PDB file of C-alpha atoms and ligand atoms in Angstrom:
ATOM      1  CA  UNK A 471      21.985  -8.465  -6.288  1.00 96.00           C
ATOM      2  CA  UNK A 472      19.214  -6.359  -4.070  1.00 98.00           C
ATOM      3  CA  UNK A 473      16.016  -5.567  -4.534  1.00 98.00           C
ATOM      4  CA  UNK A 474      14.217  -3.237  -2.588  1.00 98.00           C
ATOM      5  CA  UNK A 475      10.535  -2.405  -2.601  1.00 98.00           C
ATOM      6  CA  UNK A 476       8.734   0.466  -0.485  1.00 98.00           C
ATOM      7  CA  UNK A 477       5.590  -0.568   0.962  1.00 98.00           C
ATOM      8  CA  UNK A 478       2.134   1.455  -0.554  1.00 98.00           C
ATOM      9  CA  UNK A 479      -0.962   3.461   1.135  1.00 98.00           C
ATOM     10  CA  UNK A 480      -4.090   2.536  -0.756  1.00 98.00           C
ATOM     11  CA  UNK A 481      -7.338   4.473  -0.931  1.00 98.00           C
ATOM     12  CA  UNK A 482      -6.649   7.943   0.607  1.00 98.00           C
ATOM     13  CA  UNK A 483     -10.298   7.668   1.387  1.00 98.00           C
ATOM     14  CA  UNK A 484     -12.383   7.716  -1.651  1.00 98.00           C
ATOM     15  CA  UNK A 485      -9.905   6.406  -3.972  1.00 98.00           C
ATOM     16  CA  UNK A 486     -10.519   3.093  -3.246  1.00 97.00           C
ATOM     17  CA  UNK A 487      -9.089   0.509  -5.811  1.00 96.00           C
ATOM     18  CA  UNK A 488      -7.620   3.006  -7.665  1.00 97.00           C
ATOM     19  CA  UNK A 489      -5.373   5.629  -5.633  1.00 98.00           C
ATOM     20  CA  UNK A 490      -1.962   4.951  -3.677  1.00 98.00           C
ATOM     21  CA  UNK A 491       1.335   5.824  -2.167  1.00 98.00           C
ATOM     22  CA  UNK A 492       4.603   4.928  -2.184  1.00 98.00           C
ATOM     23  CA  UNK A 493       5.557   5.550   1.385  1.00 98.00           C
ATOM     24  CA  UNK A 494       8.943   4.963   3.434  1.00 98.00           C
ATOM     25  CA  UNK A 495       8.795   1.663   4.696  1.00 98.00           C
ATOM     26  CA  UNK A 496      10.615  -1.229   2.774  1.00 98.00           C
ATOM     27  CA  UNK A 497      11.002  -4.441   1.500  1.00 98.00           C
ATOM     28  CA  UNK A 498      14.546  -5.966   0.763  1.00 98.00           C
ATOM     29  CA  UNK A 499      15.185  -9.036  -1.283  1.00 98.00           C
ATOM     30  CA  UNK A 500      18.828 -10.543  -1.367  1.00 98.00           C
ATOM     31  CA  UNK A 501      19.470 -13.041  -3.794  1.00 98.00           C
ATOM     32  CA  UNK A 502      21.831 -14.926  -2.447  1.00 97.00           C
ATOM     33  CA  UNK A 503      22.892 -17.432  -5.596  1.00 96.00           C
ATOM     34  CA  UNK A 504      21.600 -20.758  -6.580  1.00 96.00           C
ATOM     35  CA  UNK A 505      20.531 -23.336  -4.653  1.00 97.00           C
ATOM     36  CA  UNK A 506      19.287 -27.028  -4.673  1.00 97.00           C
ATOM     37  CA  UNK A 507      15.724 -26.010  -3.509  1.00 98.00           C
ATOM     38  CA  UNK A 508      14.307 -22.827  -2.882  1.00 98.00           C
ATOM     39  CA  UNK A 509      15.448 -20.929   0.130  1.00 98.00           C
ATOM     40  CA  UNK A 510      14.330 -17.969   1.838  1.00 98.00           C
ATOM     41  CA  UNK A 511      15.870 -16.670   5.306  1.00 98.00           C
ATOM     42  CA  UNK A 512      13.732 -13.983   6.915  1.00 97.00           C
ATOM     43  CA  UNK A 513      12.774 -12.965  10.335  1.00 95.00           C
ATOM     44  CA  UNK A 514       8.728 -12.548   9.242  1.00 95.00           C
ATOM     45  CA  UNK A 515       6.696 -14.414  11.552  1.00 93.00           C
ATOM     46  CA  UNK A 516       5.311 -18.072  10.427  1.00 95.00           C
ATOM     47  CA  UNK A 517       5.189 -16.997   6.392  1.00 97.00           C
ATOM     48  CA  UNK A 518       7.178 -19.702   4.091  1.00 98.00           C
ATOM     49  CA  UNK A 519      10.547 -20.446   4.191  1.00 98.00           C
ATOM     50  CA  UNK A 520      10.483 -22.831   1.236  1.00 98.00           C
ATOM     51  CA  UNK A 521       8.541 -22.061  -2.892  1.00 98.00           C
ATOM     52  CA  UNK A 522       5.886 -21.610  -1.243  1.00 98.00           C
ATOM     53  CA  UNK A 523       6.889 -17.772  -0.571  1.00 98.00           C
ATOM     54  CA  UNK A 524       4.427 -15.528  -2.024  1.00 98.00           C
ATOM     55  CA  UNK A 525       7.657 -13.685  -3.372  1.00 98.00           C
ATOM     56  CA  UNK A 526       8.903 -16.889  -4.675  1.00 98.00           C
ATOM     57  CA  UNK A 527       5.396 -17.666  -6.057  1.00 98.00           C
ATOM     58  CA  UNK A 528       4.679 -15.019  -7.923  1.00 98.00           C
ATOM     59  CA  UNK A 529       8.275 -15.264  -9.803  1.00 98.00           C
ATOM     60  CA  UNK A 530       8.036 -18.612 -10.624  1.00 98.00           C
ATOM     61  CA  UNK A 531       4.304 -17.332 -12.053  1.00 98.00           C
ATOM     62  CA  UNK A 532       6.249 -14.827 -14.173  1.00 98.00           C
ATOM     63  CA  UNK A 533       9.314 -17.157 -15.337  1.00 98.00           C
ATOM     64  CA  UNK A 534       8.440 -20.366 -14.709  1.00 97.00           C
ATOM     65  CA  UNK A 535      11.516 -21.918 -15.597  1.00 97.00           C
ATOM     66  CA  UNK A 536      13.942 -20.185 -12.860  1.00 97.00           C
ATOM     67  CA  UNK A 537      15.867 -22.394 -11.282  1.00 97.00           C
ATOM     68  CA  UNK A 538      15.818 -22.611  -7.077  1.00 98.00           C
ATOM     69  CA  UNK A 539      17.460 -19.646  -5.344  1.00 98.00           C
ATOM     70  CA  UNK A 540      18.789 -18.650  -1.655  1.00 98.00           C
ATOM     71  CA  UNK A 541      17.197 -15.976  -0.496  1.00 98.00           C
ATOM     72  CA  UNK A 542      17.387 -13.497   2.397  1.00 98.00           C
ATOM     73  CA  UNK A 543      14.237 -11.402   2.997  1.00 98.00           C
ATOM     74  CA  UNK A 544      14.111  -8.257   5.175  1.00 98.00           C
ATOM     75  CA  UNK A 545      11.003  -5.769   5.552  1.00 98.00           C
ATOM     76  CA  UNK A 546      10.000  -2.789   8.179  1.00 97.00           C
ATOM     77  CA  UNK A 547       6.320  -3.265   6.372  1.00 98.00           C
ATOM     78  CA  UNK A 548       3.948  -4.723   9.432  1.00 97.00           C
ATOM     79  CA  UNK A 549       2.001  -7.659   7.851  1.00 96.00           C
ATOM     80  CA  UNK A 550      -1.312  -7.603   6.748  1.00 95.00           C
ATOM     81  CA  UNK A 551      -1.422  -4.328   8.396  1.00 97.00           C
ATOM     82  CA  UNK A 552      -2.743  -2.066   5.568  1.00 97.00           C
ATOM     83  CA  UNK A 553       0.171  -1.079   4.193  1.00 98.00           C
ATOM     84  CA  UNK A 554       0.566  -3.241   1.102  1.00 98.00           C
ATOM     85  CA  UNK A 555       2.738  -5.932   2.402  1.00 97.00           C
ATOM     86  CA  UNK A 556       1.377  -8.404   0.119  1.00 96.00           C
ATOM     87  CA  UNK A 557       2.327  -5.922  -2.700  1.00 98.00           C
ATOM     88  CA  UNK A 558       5.452  -5.053  -1.965  1.00 98.00           C
ATOM     89  CA  UNK A 559       6.120  -9.100  -1.900  1.00 98.00           C
ATOM     90  CA  UNK A 560       4.695  -9.690  -5.480  1.00 98.00           C
ATOM     91  CA  UNK A 561       6.607  -6.309  -6.772  1.00 98.00           C
ATOM     92  CA  UNK A 562       9.599  -8.215  -5.817  1.00 98.00           C
ATOM     93  CA  UNK A 563       8.639 -10.967  -7.238  1.00 98.00           C
ATOM     94  CA  UNK A 564       8.098 -10.072 -10.523  1.00 98.00           C
ATOM     95  CA  UNK A 565      11.050  -7.946 -10.288  1.00 98.00           C
ATOM     96  CA  UNK A 566      13.148 -11.303  -9.263  1.00 98.00           C
ATOM     97  CA  UNK A 567      11.693 -13.110 -12.260  1.00 98.00           C
ATOM     98  CA  UNK A 568      12.788 -10.163 -14.492  1.00 98.00           C
ATOM     99  CA  UNK A 569      16.494 -10.165 -13.200  1.00 98.00           C
ATOM    100  CA  UNK A 570      16.636 -13.473 -13.334  1.00 97.00           C
ATOM    101  CA  UNK A 571      15.237 -14.570 -16.771  1.00 97.00           C
ATOM    102  CA  UNK A 572      16.000 -11.116 -18.205  1.00 97.00           C
ATOM    103  CA  UNK A 573      12.735 -10.337 -19.078  1.00 98.00           C
ATOM    104  CA  UNK A 574      13.507  -6.972 -19.659  1.00 98.00           C
ATOM    105  CA  UNK A 575      10.263  -5.728 -18.402  1.00 98.00           C
ATOM    106  CA  UNK A 576       9.328  -2.188 -18.082  1.00 96.00           C
ATOM    107  CA  UNK A 577       7.974  -0.655 -15.054  1.00 95.00           C
ATOM    108  CA  UNK A 578       4.820  -0.283 -16.944  1.00 93.00           C
ATOM    109  CA  UNK A 579       4.954  -4.127 -17.860  1.00 95.00           C
ATOM    110  CA  UNK A 580       5.246  -4.537 -14.265  1.00 97.00           C
ATOM    111  CA  UNK A 581       2.599  -2.534 -13.412  1.00 96.00           C
ATOM    112  CA  UNK A 582       0.151  -5.057 -15.746  1.00 95.00           C
ATOM    113  CA  UNK A 583       1.164  -8.518 -14.348  1.00 96.00           C
ATOM    114  CA  UNK A 584       1.008  -7.138 -10.375  1.00 96.00           C
ATOM    115  CA  UNK A 585      -2.065  -5.432 -11.453  1.00 95.00           C
ATOM    116  CA  UNK A 586      -3.345  -8.442 -13.151  1.00 94.00           C
ATOM    117  CA  UNK A 587      -2.078 -10.732  -9.876  1.00 94.00           C
ATOM    118  CA  UNK A 588      -3.303  -8.352  -7.085  1.00 91.00           C
ATOM    119  CA  UNK A 589      -6.769  -7.555  -8.777  1.00 89.00           C
ATOM    120  CA  UNK A 590      -6.127  -3.952  -8.134  1.00 91.00           C
ATOM    121  CA  UNK A 591      -3.077  -1.033  -9.028  1.00 94.00           C
ATOM    122  CA  UNK A 592      -3.289   0.715  -5.652  1.00 96.00           C
ATOM    123  CA  UNK A 593      -1.002  -0.970  -3.467  1.00 97.00           C
ATOM    124  CA  UNK A 594       1.187  -2.469  -6.960  1.00 97.00           C
ATOM    125  CA  UNK A 595       1.146   0.422  -9.090  1.00 97.00           C
ATOM    126  CA  UNK A 596       2.733   3.122  -6.756  1.00 98.00           C
ATOM    127  CA  UNK A 597       5.294   0.137  -5.147  1.00 98.00           C
ATOM    128  CA  UNK A 598       6.572  -0.249  -8.818  1.00 98.00           C
ATOM    129  CA  UNK A 599       6.454   3.302  -9.783  1.00 97.00           C
ATOM    130  CA  UNK A 600       6.673   5.336  -6.663  1.00 98.00           C
ATOM    131  CA  UNK A 601       4.787   8.261  -6.021  1.00 98.00           C
ATOM    132  CA  UNK A 602       1.341   8.940  -5.659  1.00 98.00           C
ATOM    133  CA  UNK A 603      -0.637   6.702  -8.608  1.00 98.00           C
ATOM    134  CA  UNK A 604      -4.088   6.458 -10.029  1.00 97.00           C
ATOM    135  CA  UNK A 605      -4.912   3.631 -12.195  1.00 95.00           C
ATOM    136  CA  UNK A 606      -7.794   1.451 -12.895  1.00 93.00           C
ATOM    137  CA  UNK A 607      -8.090  -1.378 -15.575  1.00 89.00           C
ATOM    138  CA  UNK A 608     -10.102  -0.705 -18.670  1.00 87.00           C
ATOM    139  CA  UNK A 609     -11.040  -4.148 -21.344  1.00 85.00           C
ATOM    140  CA  UNK A 610      -8.889  -5.837 -18.855  1.00 81.00           C
ATOM    141  CA  UNK A 611      -5.230  -3.582 -19.123  1.00 89.00           C
ATOM    142  CA  UNK A 612      -4.499  -1.410 -16.376  1.00 90.00           C
ATOM    143  CA  UNK A 613      -3.254   2.147 -16.528  1.00 90.00           C
ATOM    144  CA  UNK A 614      -1.713   4.157 -14.351  1.00 91.00           C
ATOM    145  CA  UNK A 615      -0.952   7.908 -13.452  1.00 95.00           C
ATOM    146  CA  UNK A 616       1.427   9.863 -11.913  1.00 96.00           C
ATOM    147  CA  UNK A 617       0.114  12.503  -9.531  1.00 97.00           C
ATOM    148  CA  UNK A 618       1.837  15.393  -7.580  1.00 97.00           C
ATOM    149  CA  UNK A 619       3.437  14.187  -4.187  1.00 96.00           C
ATOM    150  CA  UNK A 620       1.846  15.617  -1.238  1.00 94.00           C
ATOM    151  CA  UNK A 621       4.507  18.013   0.406  1.00 95.00           C
ATOM    152  CA  UNK A 622       3.048  16.776   3.817  1.00 98.00           C
ATOM    153  CA  UNK A 623       4.563  13.870   6.575  1.00 98.00           C
ATOM    154  CA  UNK A 624       2.229  10.767   6.620  1.00 98.00           C
ATOM    155  CA  UNK A 625       1.965   9.747   9.984  1.00 98.00           C
ATOM    156  CA  UNK A 626       1.077   6.052  10.481  1.00 98.00           C
ATOM    157  CA  UNK A 627      -0.637   4.391  13.266  1.00 98.00           C
ATOM    158  CA  UNK A 628      -0.181   0.772  13.171  1.00 98.00           C
ATOM    159  CA  UNK A 629      -2.518  -0.615  15.812  1.00 98.00           C
ATOM    160  CA  UNK A 630      -0.842  -4.124  17.025  1.00 97.00           C
ATOM    161  CA  UNK A 631      -3.905  -6.386  15.847  1.00 97.00           C
ATOM    162  CA  UNK A 632      -4.101  -7.558  12.247  1.00 96.00           C
ATOM    163  CA  UNK A 633      -6.090  -7.246   9.721  1.00 95.00           C
ATOM    164  CA  UNK A 634      -6.432  -9.402   6.691  1.00 92.00           C
ATOM    165  CA  UNK A 635      -7.172  -7.388   3.131  1.00 93.00           C
ATOM    166  CA  UNK A 636      -9.513 -10.500   2.572  1.00 93.00           C
ATOM    167  CA  UNK A 637     -11.839 -10.037   6.264  1.00 95.00           C
ATOM    168  CA  UNK A 638     -11.734  -5.807   5.393  1.00 96.00           C
ATOM    169  CA  UNK A 639     -12.722  -6.639   1.981  1.00 96.00           C
ATOM    170  CA  UNK A 640     -15.734  -9.299   3.233  1.00 97.00           C
ATOM    171  CA  UNK A 641     -17.358  -6.771   5.476  1.00 97.00           C
ATOM    172  CA  UNK A 642     -18.234  -4.280   2.104  1.00 97.00           C
ATOM    173  CA  UNK A 643     -21.034  -4.173   0.746  1.00 97.00           C
ATOM    174  CA  UNK A 644     -21.596  -6.434  -2.528  1.00 96.00           C
ATOM    175  CA  UNK A 645     -23.283  -3.242  -4.225  1.00 96.00           C
ATOM    176  CA  UNK A 646     -24.283   0.211  -3.758  1.00 95.00           C
ATOM    177  CA  UNK A 647     -28.154   2.443  -5.419  1.00 96.00           C
ATOM    178  CA  UNK A 648     -27.502   3.594  -8.187  1.00 97.00           C
ATOM    179  CA  UNK A 649     -27.289   7.424  -6.285  1.00 97.00           C
ATOM    180  CA  UNK A 650     -25.328   6.075  -3.490  1.00 96.00           C
ATOM    181  CA  UNK A 651     -23.034   4.433  -6.276  1.00 97.00           C
ATOM    182  CA  UNK A 652     -22.557   8.435  -8.360  1.00 98.00           C
ATOM    183  CA  UNK A 653     -22.572  10.542  -5.382  1.00 98.00           C
ATOM    184  CA  UNK A 654     -19.324   8.297  -3.740  1.00 98.00           C
ATOM    185  CA  UNK A 655     -18.108   8.612  -7.873  1.00 98.00           C
ATOM    186  CA  UNK A 656     -18.320  12.322  -7.762  1.00 98.00           C
ATOM    187  CA  UNK A 657     -16.164  12.190  -4.210  1.00 98.00           C
ATOM    188  CA  UNK A 658     -13.617  10.573  -5.795  1.00 98.00           C
ATOM    189  CA  UNK A 659     -13.674  12.355  -9.433  1.00 98.00           C
ATOM    190  CA  UNK A 660     -13.378  15.117  -7.396  1.00 98.00           C
ATOM    191  CA  UNK A 661     -10.312  14.115  -5.018  1.00 98.00           C
ATOM    192  CA  UNK A 662      -8.813  13.123  -8.399  1.00 98.00           C
ATOM    193  CA  UNK A 663      -8.808  16.161  -9.321  1.00 98.00           C
ATOM    194  CA  UNK A 664      -7.711  18.544  -6.195  1.00 98.00           C
ATOM    195  CA  UNK A 665      -4.634  16.553  -6.129  1.00 98.00           C
ATOM    196  CA  UNK A 666      -3.756  17.238  -9.953  1.00 98.00           C
ATOM    197  CA  UNK A 667      -4.327  20.631  -9.435  1.00 98.00           C
ATOM    198  CA  UNK A 668      -2.586  20.439  -5.639  1.00 98.00           C
ATOM    199  CA  UNK A 669      -5.849  22.702  -3.684  1.00 98.00           C
ATOM    200  CA  UNK A 670      -4.711  20.296  -0.906  1.00 98.00           C
ATOM    201  CA  UNK A 671      -7.816  22.326   0.990  1.00 97.00           C
ATOM    202  CA  UNK A 672      -9.943  20.866  -1.281  1.00 98.00           C
ATOM    203  CA  UNK A 673      -8.263  16.987  -1.083  1.00 98.00           C
ATOM    204  CA  UNK A 674      -8.310  17.514   2.741  1.00 97.00           C
ATOM    205  CA  UNK A 675     -12.002  18.088   2.931  1.00 98.00           C
ATOM    206  CA  UNK A 676     -12.546  15.027   0.394  1.00 98.00           C
ATOM    207  CA  UNK A 677     -10.174  12.793   1.451  1.00 98.00           C
ATOM    208  CA  UNK A 678     -12.467  12.031   4.558  1.00 98.00           C
ATOM    209  CA  UNK A 679     -15.989  11.748   2.793  1.00 98.00           C
ATOM    210  CA  UNK A 680     -15.441   8.334   1.512  1.00 98.00           C
ATOM    211  CA  UNK A 681     -18.530   6.484   0.698  1.00 97.00           C
ATOM    212  CA  UNK A 682     -17.190   3.561  -0.988  1.00 98.00           C
ATOM    213  CA  UNK A 683     -15.455   1.175   1.767  1.00 98.00           C
ATOM    214  CA  UNK A 684     -14.370   3.599   5.481  1.00 98.00           C
ATOM    215  CA  UNK A 685     -17.878   3.334   6.912  1.00 97.00           C
ATOM    216  CA  UNK A 686     -18.213  -0.177   7.042  1.00 97.00           C
ATOM    217  CA  UNK A 687     -14.384  -0.770   7.987  1.00 98.00           C
ATOM    218  CA  UNK A 688     -14.717   1.647  10.809  1.00 96.00           C
ATOM    219  CA  UNK A 689     -16.431  -1.027  12.506  1.00 95.00           C
ATOM    220  CA  UNK A 690     -13.084  -3.168  12.575  1.00 97.00           C
ATOM    221  CA  UNK A 691     -11.124  -0.557  13.190  1.00 98.00           C
ATOM    222  CA  UNK A 692     -11.963   1.704  16.200  1.00 97.00           C
ATOM    223  CA  UNK A 693      -9.155   3.844  15.622  1.00 98.00           C
ATOM    224  CA  UNK A 694     -10.068   5.734  12.656  1.00 98.00           C
ATOM    225  CA  UNK A 695     -12.255   7.928  13.909  1.00 98.00           C
ATOM    226  CA  UNK A 696     -10.556   9.153  17.059  1.00 98.00           C
ATOM    227  CA  UNK A 697      -7.175   9.641  15.158  1.00 98.00           C
ATOM    228  CA  UNK A 698      -9.494  11.663  12.429  1.00 98.00           C
ATOM    229  CA  UNK A 699     -10.888  13.736  15.818  1.00 98.00           C
ATOM    230  CA  UNK A 700      -6.935  14.684  16.998  1.00 98.00           C
ATOM    231  CA  UNK A 701      -6.294  15.431  13.465  1.00 98.00           C
ATOM    232  CA  UNK A 702      -8.544  17.778  12.987  1.00 98.00           C
ATOM    233  CA  UNK A 703      -7.193  20.224  15.936  1.00 98.00           C
ATOM    234  CA  UNK A 704      -4.013  20.553  13.869  1.00 98.00           C
ATOM    235  CA  UNK A 705      -5.522  20.361  10.608  1.00 97.00           C
ATOM    236  CA  UNK A 706      -5.094  17.162   9.328  1.00 98.00           C
ATOM    237  CA  UNK A 707      -6.518  14.741   7.339  1.00 98.00           C
ATOM    238  CA  UNK A 708      -7.208  11.097   8.529  1.00 98.00           C
ATOM    239  CA  UNK A 709      -8.271   7.959   6.382  1.00 98.00           C
ATOM    240  CA  UNK A 710      -7.640   4.165   6.643  1.00 98.00           C
ATOM    241  CA  UNK A 711      -4.398   2.960   5.084  1.00 98.00           C
ATOM    242  CA  UNK A 712      -5.619   0.404   2.513  1.00 98.00           C
ATOM    243  CA  UNK A 713      -7.931  -2.744   3.962  1.00 97.00           C
ATOM    244  CA  UNK A 714      -6.190  -1.428   7.227  1.00 97.00           C
ATOM    245  CA  UNK A 715      -5.803  -1.466  10.567  1.00 98.00           C
ATOM    246  CA  UNK A 716      -3.319   1.129  10.075  1.00 98.00           C
ATOM    247  CA  UNK A 717      -4.916   4.980   9.968  1.00 98.00           C
ATOM    248  CA  UNK A 718      -2.960   7.242   7.964  1.00 98.00           C
ATOM    249  CA  UNK A 719      -2.924  11.098   8.765  1.00 98.00           C
ATOM    250  CA  UNK A 720      -1.420  13.382   6.315  1.00 98.00           C
ATOM    251  CA  UNK A 721      -0.287  16.664   8.420  1.00 98.00           C
ATOM    252  CA  UNK A 722       1.850  19.595   7.891  1.00 98.00           C
ATOM    253  CA  UNK A 723       5.581  18.471   9.073  1.00 98.00           C
ATOM    254  CA  UNK A 724       5.447  21.674  11.575  1.00 98.00           C
ATOM    255  CA  UNK A 725       2.585  19.758  13.455  1.00 98.00           C
ATOM    256  CA  UNK A 726       3.534  16.595  13.315  1.00 98.00           C
ATOM    257  CA  UNK A 727       5.066  16.234  16.942  1.00 98.00           C
ATOM    258  CA  UNK A 728       3.052  17.732  18.448  1.00 98.00           C
ATOM    259  CA  UNK A 729      -0.329  15.459  16.799  1.00 98.00           C
ATOM    260  CA  UNK A 730       1.490  12.200  17.827  1.00 98.00           C
ATOM    261  CA  UNK A 731       1.792  14.066  21.430  1.00 98.00           C
ATOM    262  CA  UNK A 732      -1.520  14.209  20.928  1.00 98.00           C
ATOM    263  CA  UNK A 733      -1.736  10.758  19.938  1.00 98.00           C
ATOM    264  CA  UNK A 734      -0.358   9.533  23.351  1.00 98.00           C
ATOM    265  CA  UNK A 735      -2.211  11.528  25.515  1.00 98.00           C
ATOM    266  CA  UNK A 736      -5.172  10.340  23.802  1.00 97.00           C
ATOM    267  CA  UNK A 737      -3.778   7.003  25.105  1.00 97.00           C
ATOM    268  CA  UNK A 738      -3.143   5.641  21.772  1.00 98.00           C
ATOM    269  CA  UNK A 739       0.389   3.626  22.903  1.00 97.00           C
ATOM    270  CA  UNK A 740       0.551   1.623  19.413  1.00 98.00           C
ATOM    271  CA  UNK A 741       3.562   1.194  16.968  1.00 98.00           C
ATOM    272  CA  UNK A 742       4.164   4.815  15.152  1.00 98.00           C
ATOM    273  CA  UNK A 743       5.887   5.641  11.833  1.00 98.00           C
ATOM    274  CA  UNK A 744       6.484   9.315  10.243  1.00 98.00           C
ATOM    275  CA  UNK A 745       6.921   8.132   7.073  1.00 98.00           C
ATOM    276  CA  UNK A 746       7.708  10.112   3.451  1.00 98.00           C
ATOM    277  CA  UNK A 747       6.498   9.720   0.046  1.00 97.00           C
ATOM    278  CA  UNK A 748       9.137   7.551  -1.642  1.00 98.00           C
ATOM    279  CA  UNK A 749       9.668   8.830  -5.116  1.00 97.00           C
ATOM    280  CA  UNK A 750      11.652   5.641  -6.763  1.00 97.00           C
ATOM    281  CA  UNK A 751       9.332   2.421  -6.519  1.00 98.00           C
ATOM    282  CA  UNK A 752      10.753  -0.890  -7.215  1.00 98.00           C
ATOM    283  CA  UNK A 753      14.745  -0.589  -7.161  1.00 98.00           C
ATOM    284  CA  UNK A 754      17.395  -3.060  -7.778  1.00 98.00           C
ATOM    285  CA  UNK A 755      20.918  -3.072  -6.790  1.00 96.00           C
ATOM    286  CA  UNK A 756      23.410  -4.747  -8.735  1.00 89.00           C
ATOM    287  CA  UNK A 757      26.297  -4.418  -5.881  1.00 78.00           C
TER     288      UNK A 757
HETATM  289  N1  ADP B1004       7.407 -10.426   3.094  1.00 57.64           N
HETATM  290  C1  ADP B1004       6.613 -10.886   2.419  1.00 57.64           C
HETATM  291  N2  ADP B1004       7.307 -12.234   2.244  1.00 57.64           N
HETATM  292  C2  ADP B1004       5.602 -13.012   1.555  1.00 57.64           C
HETATM  293  N3  ADP B1004       4.642 -13.088   1.720  1.00 57.64           N
HETATM  294  C3  ADP B1004       4.071 -11.459   2.348  1.00 57.64           C
HETATM  295  C4  ADP B1004       4.983 -10.450   2.673  1.00 57.64           C
HETATM  296  N4  ADP B1004       4.217  -9.940   2.778  1.00 57.64           N
HETATM  297  C5  ADP B1004       3.123 -10.243   3.297  1.00 57.64           C
HETATM  298  N5  ADP B1004       3.026 -11.490   2.491  1.00 57.64           N
HETATM  299  C6  ADP B1004       2.006 -12.511   1.959  1.00 57.64           C
HETATM  300  O1  ADP B1004       1.050 -11.464   2.005  1.00 57.64           O
HETATM  301  C7  ADP B1004      -0.352 -11.457   2.995  1.00 57.64           C
HETATM  302  C8  ADP B1004      -0.750 -10.203   3.159  1.00 57.64           C
HETATM  303  O2  ADP B1004      -1.272  -9.564   2.578  1.00 57.64           O
HETATM  304  P1  ADP B1004      -2.587  -8.974   3.117  1.00 57.64           P
HETATM  305  O3  ADP B1004      -3.485  -9.377   4.115  1.00 57.64           O
HETATM  306  O4  ADP B1004      -3.053  -8.067   1.909  1.00 57.64           O
HETATM  307  O5  ADP B1004      -1.628  -7.785   3.777  1.00 57.64           O
HETATM  308  P2  ADP B1004      -1.540  -6.076   3.833  1.00 57.64           P
HETATM  309  O6  ADP B1004      -2.457  -5.400   4.055  1.00 57.64           O
HETATM  310  O7  ADP B1004      -0.099  -6.376   4.417  1.00 57.64           O
HETATM  311  O8  ADP B1004      -0.719  -6.062   2.342  1.00 57.64           O
HETATM  312  C9  ADP B1004       0.708 -12.461   4.502  1.00 57.64           C
HETATM  313  O9  ADP B1004      -0.515 -13.075   4.979  1.00 57.64           O
HETATM  314  C10 ADP B1004       1.675 -13.322   3.038  1.00 57.64           C
HETATM  315  O10 ADP B1004       0.734 -14.310   2.381  1.00 57.64           O
HETATM  316  N1  LIG B1005      -7.756  -0.764  -1.954  1.00 57.64           N
HETATM  317  C1  LIG B1005      -7.434  -2.001  -1.294  1.00 57.64           C
HETATM  318  C2  LIG B1005      -5.943  -1.811  -0.951  1.00 57.64           C
HETATM  319  C3  LIG B1005      -5.877  -2.927   0.099  1.00 57.64           C
HETATM  320  O1  LIG B1005      -4.888  -2.694   0.826  1.00 57.64           O
HETATM  321  P1  LIG B1005      -3.797  -3.462   1.706  1.00 57.64           P
HETATM  322  O2  LIG B1005      -2.946  -2.298   2.398  1.00 57.64           O
HETATM  323  O3  LIG B1005      -4.321  -3.020   3.064  1.00 57.64           O
HETATM  324  O4  LIG B1005      -2.974  -4.697   1.038  1.00 57.64           O
HETATM  325  C4  LIG B1005      -8.689  -2.217   0.168  1.00 57.64           C
HETATM  326  O5  LIG B1005      -9.007  -1.117   0.608  1.00 57.64           O
HETATM  327  O6  LIG B1005      -9.252  -3.366  -0.024  1.00 57.64           O
END
């Protein structure tokens, strides 16, 4: 059995902790069979190779009675880079438990479980459902609504350095003054309305008008503003993907190559991936 989970690009600017997009990088878990102890084969740096791996920890949280398995894990989602690697591991763990323990969890139930574990739904909901998802928690349960897919390329500029989400959340203010919070919320609400209306001219303006997090995180990701400025030359919109450091640019496909060339000319020489929305979310292949 193989479990495949897409990466996710969260926030889209003002949609902090509530909007996320599944994108075309993937984590794949192959179940090799029963084992004496949990064994996780991977080439993913210093991540655990045993029961302490987040995938296993999540699976055991959902189904504590699971027998030990030998897993093979591969992923092209960079870890601690703002593309939802932790969420992909959580979703893979939930699906692993779902399949091995025959829990028959619906995707809605998986969103609830994953959001409770992650604390916010903007990565796990698109990783489970696919597409562009808006959601939050109300009275301790999570609701997620799927929005139309923007017809654009998503150019991910992935700096060589990593930035743990925990560190990027630590630089955020503990509170906003009432009027700033009202304005930030109004911008986010209007972004959601524009996304559902598919008014992408308005979407582009609002995605760069965040007041919740980017201004505080810009100090940690110096590439954000220069890439945004280059993007404007090509009519594109740039935001901090998740907690960063990945910088994501939403651009019409006919401008993608020229935009990337302009980034290179500006001396931005780190990894670049041209991504597209993933429509499926987590999938299981029983072969
Ligand atoms: N493929 C994976 N397998 C197991 N654990 C993972 C995997 N990817 C990420 N993680 C866990 O998630 C942590 C990174 O989470 P986080 O800082 O939120 O980064 P990101 O922005 O990529 O989600 C890693 O330190 C590791 O504990
Ligand atoms: N809303 C969260 C999103 C974190 O996404 P990740 O891909 O960096 O894990 C935040 O901005 O902290």
